[in-house]
Amino acid sequence: MTKFIVRLIFIKCLKAQPICNDEHKNARYNFCLRLADNNLILAQRLAEWCSKGPILEEDLAITNMSLDLFGQAESFYDYAAAVIESNSSADELAFLRSEREYLNTLMVEQPNGDFAFTMMKQMLFSAYTKLLYESLSKSVDRTLAGLSAKALKEAKYHLRHSSEWVIRLGNGTNESKERVQFALNELWLFVDDMFAMDENDEALITIGVIENTKDIKPKWLMFIKQILEEANLQITSNTNSISGGIKGIHTEHLGHLLCEMQYLQRAYPGAKW
Amino acid sequence: MNEDQRLIQFEARINAGEKIEPKDWMPEAYRKTLLRQISQHAHSEVIGMQPEANWALRAPTLRAKKILLAKIQDEGGHGLYLYSAAETLGVDRAEMIEQLQQGKAKYSSIFNYPTLNWADMGAIGWLVDGAAIVNQTMLAKCSYGPYARAMLRICKEEGFHQRQGYEIMAKMMAGNDAQKAMAQDAMNCWWWPSLMMFGPHDADSPHTKESMQWKIKVESNDKLRQRFINRTVEQAYHIGLTVPDPKLKYNKETMNWEIGPINWDEFWNVVKGNGPCNHKRMAHHIKYHNKGQWVRDAAIAFAQNETFVTAL
C-alpha cells in the first residue's frame, strides 16, 4: 500500500512541473531537444555499424547502444513537446526539422570512422552524458529527473563498454594504438562544443532545473585523463576547437545523415508507417 | 561395443524420443549432417542481417527504427547461439566462417534477394520469418539436444518478428496508394522465394530421408510448406494483398490452399550463386570481416597481457 501511495505521489510529481514563465518553458524545450538530438544523431551513427562489426558480439553491442539512444531520444522529444504543450510528436521532431534546427553537439554527428574512432567518440560522449544525467537526475523538474535517471543506467553501460575498448586498443597492437590515438586527436576538436551553454542554460540554472551541469567539465576531464592514462594515450597539444551545435550550426556531415534518415517522411508527407 | 552395436543403441535412443547430447556417441554421418545444418542456419541468421540493415538508417519512425534494430540484433543473437550449438559438434566459429567465405558452407538463399522498399521489411518479417517459424517449430523437436533447445528460444523471438512484419504490411495496405503499391511489390518479390525456403519437393530432397530417420527433421519439406501456405494466404487476403499466383485455389476436401508450380530453376539458380545479391552478401561479409581483423588482433594481444586484464 505504501508503495502504491509513493507511486501515486511520484506520478503526481511527474505531472506537476515547477512553476515557470514562457521564457523558462522555451528554455526547457530547447534543453530537452538538445538532449534528444544528441541521442538521436549518435543512435543513427551507431546504427550504421549494423552487420559491419569487427566481430558478431560487437555488432550486437553497438546495435544495443543505438537502440538505447533511440529510446532516450524518443522520451526527451516527447517531453520537449509536452513542455510547450505542443501537439508535435516525437517523430515530427526527429524527422521533420531542417538541419539548422537540430541542436546536437558536433561530436555525435561526426562519421564513424573505424572501430577505434567509434569507441573513442562513444567514450568521450558517454563520459559526458553519465555526468550530465547524474546531475539531471537530481533536478527539481521531476520528469527530467526521472528520464535522466533511466538514461543514466544506459550511459554507464555505454561508458563501460567504450572505455574498456579504448584501454584494450591502446594496449593492444601498434596498429590499434595508432588508430585509437588518431581518433582521440581528431575528436578533441569537438570536446568544447559538448560543454557549450547558452541563455537557455542560464535560465534553467536560476530555477534549479539544471543546477549543477556547469560543473561537469572538470569532472569529465579528470575521468577521461584516468582512462587515457590506462590506455597509454596522450591528449593532443592542439587546442583548436569547433563549436556551434547548440546554435544549430553544424559540420557538413549532419545534412547527409538527415537526408538518409528523413527520406521516407519527406518523400511521402503525411503517410502513416 | 563395436560400431554396429553402438549404432543400434543410438537409434534405439532416438526412437525412444531421447535427446542426443554433445558427449554422447553418434554416427559420423549424424554429426556431419547436423554440423552442416546448424552452421548453415547460423550463417543464414548472420547474412540475414544485411538486407534488413539496408533499411536501418531509413526506417520511417522512431518506433519502426527500434523494432527493426531490435530484430536485426535478435538475428545476430540467433547466429551466436547457433554457432555455439554447432561448436558442440567439434568445429569452432572461426572455421565455420572460413567455410562460409570460401563458399563451402551455404546460407539460406532467401537473403540473396534485395530489399528495395520499406515494405520489404514487412515482407521479410511476415513471410521469411513466418516460414522460418514453421520450420523451426519442427526443429525444436529434433533429436540433437543443443539444437532443439536453441530452436525453442529462437522461435519465441521469431514470433515477434512475424507479427511486426505483418503490422508493417497492414499499415501500408491501410495507407496511401504509393504505400499499397510498395506492399504489393514486396509481396510479389518475397512470396515465391519464401515458399522455396522449405527446400525441394520431398521426392527431390537429397537429405530428407536420413534426416527423418535420425529425427534431425521430423516433418517433410512439402508438409511444412503447406502449413505455411495455409496460414499465410488468409493473412494476405485479410489486409487486401494479392497472392502472386494465378493458380492458387482452395481445396475444400483437403482444406489446403493449393499453389501453382514453383519455379525450381530460379531456386537452383540462386542456390548456385546467381541470385541478385549472392555476390554482394558475401563480398560484404568478407569486407567487414577483414576490416575487423586488426580489432580482433588487438583484443587478443591485450588479453595476452595479464597486467591490463586485471586492471579492467
GROMACS .gro file of N, CA, C and O in nm, chain A residues 14 17 28 31-32 35 76 79 136-137 139 141-149 204 209-210:
model
   92
   14LEU      N    1   0.540   1.390  -1.151
   14LEU     CA    2   0.575   1.392  -1.294
   14LEU      C    3   0.493   1.497  -1.366
   14LEU      O    4   0.540   1.564  -1.455
   17GLN      N    5   0.489   2.028  -1.273
   17GLN     CA    6   0.621   2.083  -1.301
   17GLN      C    7   0.640   2.212  -1.222
   17GLN      O    8   0.544   2.274  -1.180
   28ARG      N    9   1.341   2.515  -2.134
   28ARG     CA   10   1.333   2.371  -2.108
   28ARG      C   11   1.312   2.293  -2.236
   28ARG      O   12   1.367   2.186  -2.256
   31PHE      N   13   1.636   2.276  -2.415
   31PHE     CA   14   1.729   2.188  -2.344
   31PHE      C   15   1.696   2.041  -2.372
   31PHE      O   16   1.784   1.961  -2.403
   32CYS      N   17   1.567   2.008  -2.364
   32CYS     CA   18   1.525   1.869  -2.390
   32CYS      C   19   1.552   1.830  -2.535
   32CYS      O   20   1.592   1.717  -2.565
   35LEU      N   21   1.910   1.740  -2.570
   35LEU     CA   22   1.937   1.604  -2.520
   35LEU      C   23   1.888   1.501  -2.621
   35LEU      O   24   1.957   1.404  -2.652
   76PHE      N   25   1.292   1.206  -2.463
   76PHE     CA   26   1.320   1.351  -2.449
   76PHE      C   27   1.240   1.434  -2.550
   76PHE      O   28   1.200   1.546  -2.520
   79TYR      N   29   0.892   1.461  -2.413
   79TYR     CA   30   0.886   1.557  -2.303
   79TYR      C   31   0.901   1.701  -2.354
   79TYR      O   32   0.832   1.792  -2.306
  136LEU      N   33   2.132   1.574  -1.368
  136LEU     CA   34   1.990   1.599  -1.402
  136LEU      C   35   1.895   1.510  -1.322
  136LEU      O   36   1.780   1.544  -1.302
  137SER      N   37   1.945   1.395  -1.279
  137SER     CA   38   1.855   1.306  -1.205
  137SER      C   39   1.819   1.367  -1.069
  137SER      O   40   1.731   1.317  -1.000
  139SER      N   41   1.736   1.692  -1.060
  139SER     CA   42   1.668   1.817  -1.098
  139SER      C   43   1.534   1.834  -1.025
  139SER      O   44   1.468   1.737  -0.990
  141ASP      N   45   1.290   1.951  -1.173
  141ASP     CA   46   1.195   1.908  -1.278
  141ASP      C   47   1.189   1.756  -1.271
  141ASP      O   48   1.280   1.686  -1.315
  142ARG      N   49   1.080   1.705  -1.211
  142ARG     CA   50   1.077   1.564  -1.178
  142ARG      C   51   1.074   1.473  -1.301
  142ARG      O   52   1.122   1.360  -1.297
  143THR      N   53   1.014   1.520  -1.407
  143THR     CA   54   1.012   1.437  -1.528
  143THR      C   55   1.152   1.427  -1.586
  143THR      O   56   1.201   1.318  -1.618
  144LEU      N   57   1.217   1.543  -1.594
  144LEU     CA   58   1.354   1.544  -1.645
  144LEU      C   59   1.442   1.455  -1.556
  144LEU      O   60   1.526   1.379  -1.605
  145ALA      N   61   1.419   1.464  -1.426
  145ALA     CA   62   1.498   1.384  -1.331
  145ALA      C   63   1.473   1.235  -1.355
  145ALA      O   64   1.566   1.154  -1.358
  146GLY      N   65   1.346   1.200  -1.375
  146GLY     CA   66   1.312   1.060  -1.396
  146GLY      C   67   1.370   1.004  -1.525
  146GLY      O   68   1.430   0.897  -1.527
  147LEU      N   69   1.355   1.082  -1.631
  147LEU     CA   70   1.409   1.038  -1.761
  147LEU      C   71   1.561   1.026  -1.755
  147LEU      O   72   1.620   0.935  -1.812
  148SER      N   73   1.623   1.120  -1.684
  148SER     CA   74   1.769   1.119  -1.674
  148SER      C   75   1.818   1.000  -1.593
  148SER      O   76   1.920   0.939  -1.626
  149ALA      N   77   1.746   0.970  -1.487
  149ALA     CA   78   1.787   0.855  -1.404
  149ALA      C   79   1.783   0.726  -1.486
  149ALA      O   80   1.869   0.640  -1.472
  204LEU      N   81   1.768   2.812  -1.690
  204LEU     CA   82   1.733   2.688  -1.618
  204LEU      C   83   1.814   2.671  -1.490
  204LEU      O   84   1.767   2.614  -1.392
  209VAL      N   85   1.659   2.386  -1.245
  209VAL     CA   86   1.629   2.269  -1.329
  209VAL      C   87   1.757   2.195  -1.368
  209VAL      O   88   1.763   2.073  -1.372
  210ILE      N   89   1.862   2.271  -1.394
  210ILE     CA   90   1.989   2.206  -1.433
  210ILE      C   91   2.103   2.260  -1.346
  210ILE      O   92   2.212   2.291  -1.394
   0.00000   0.00000   0.00000
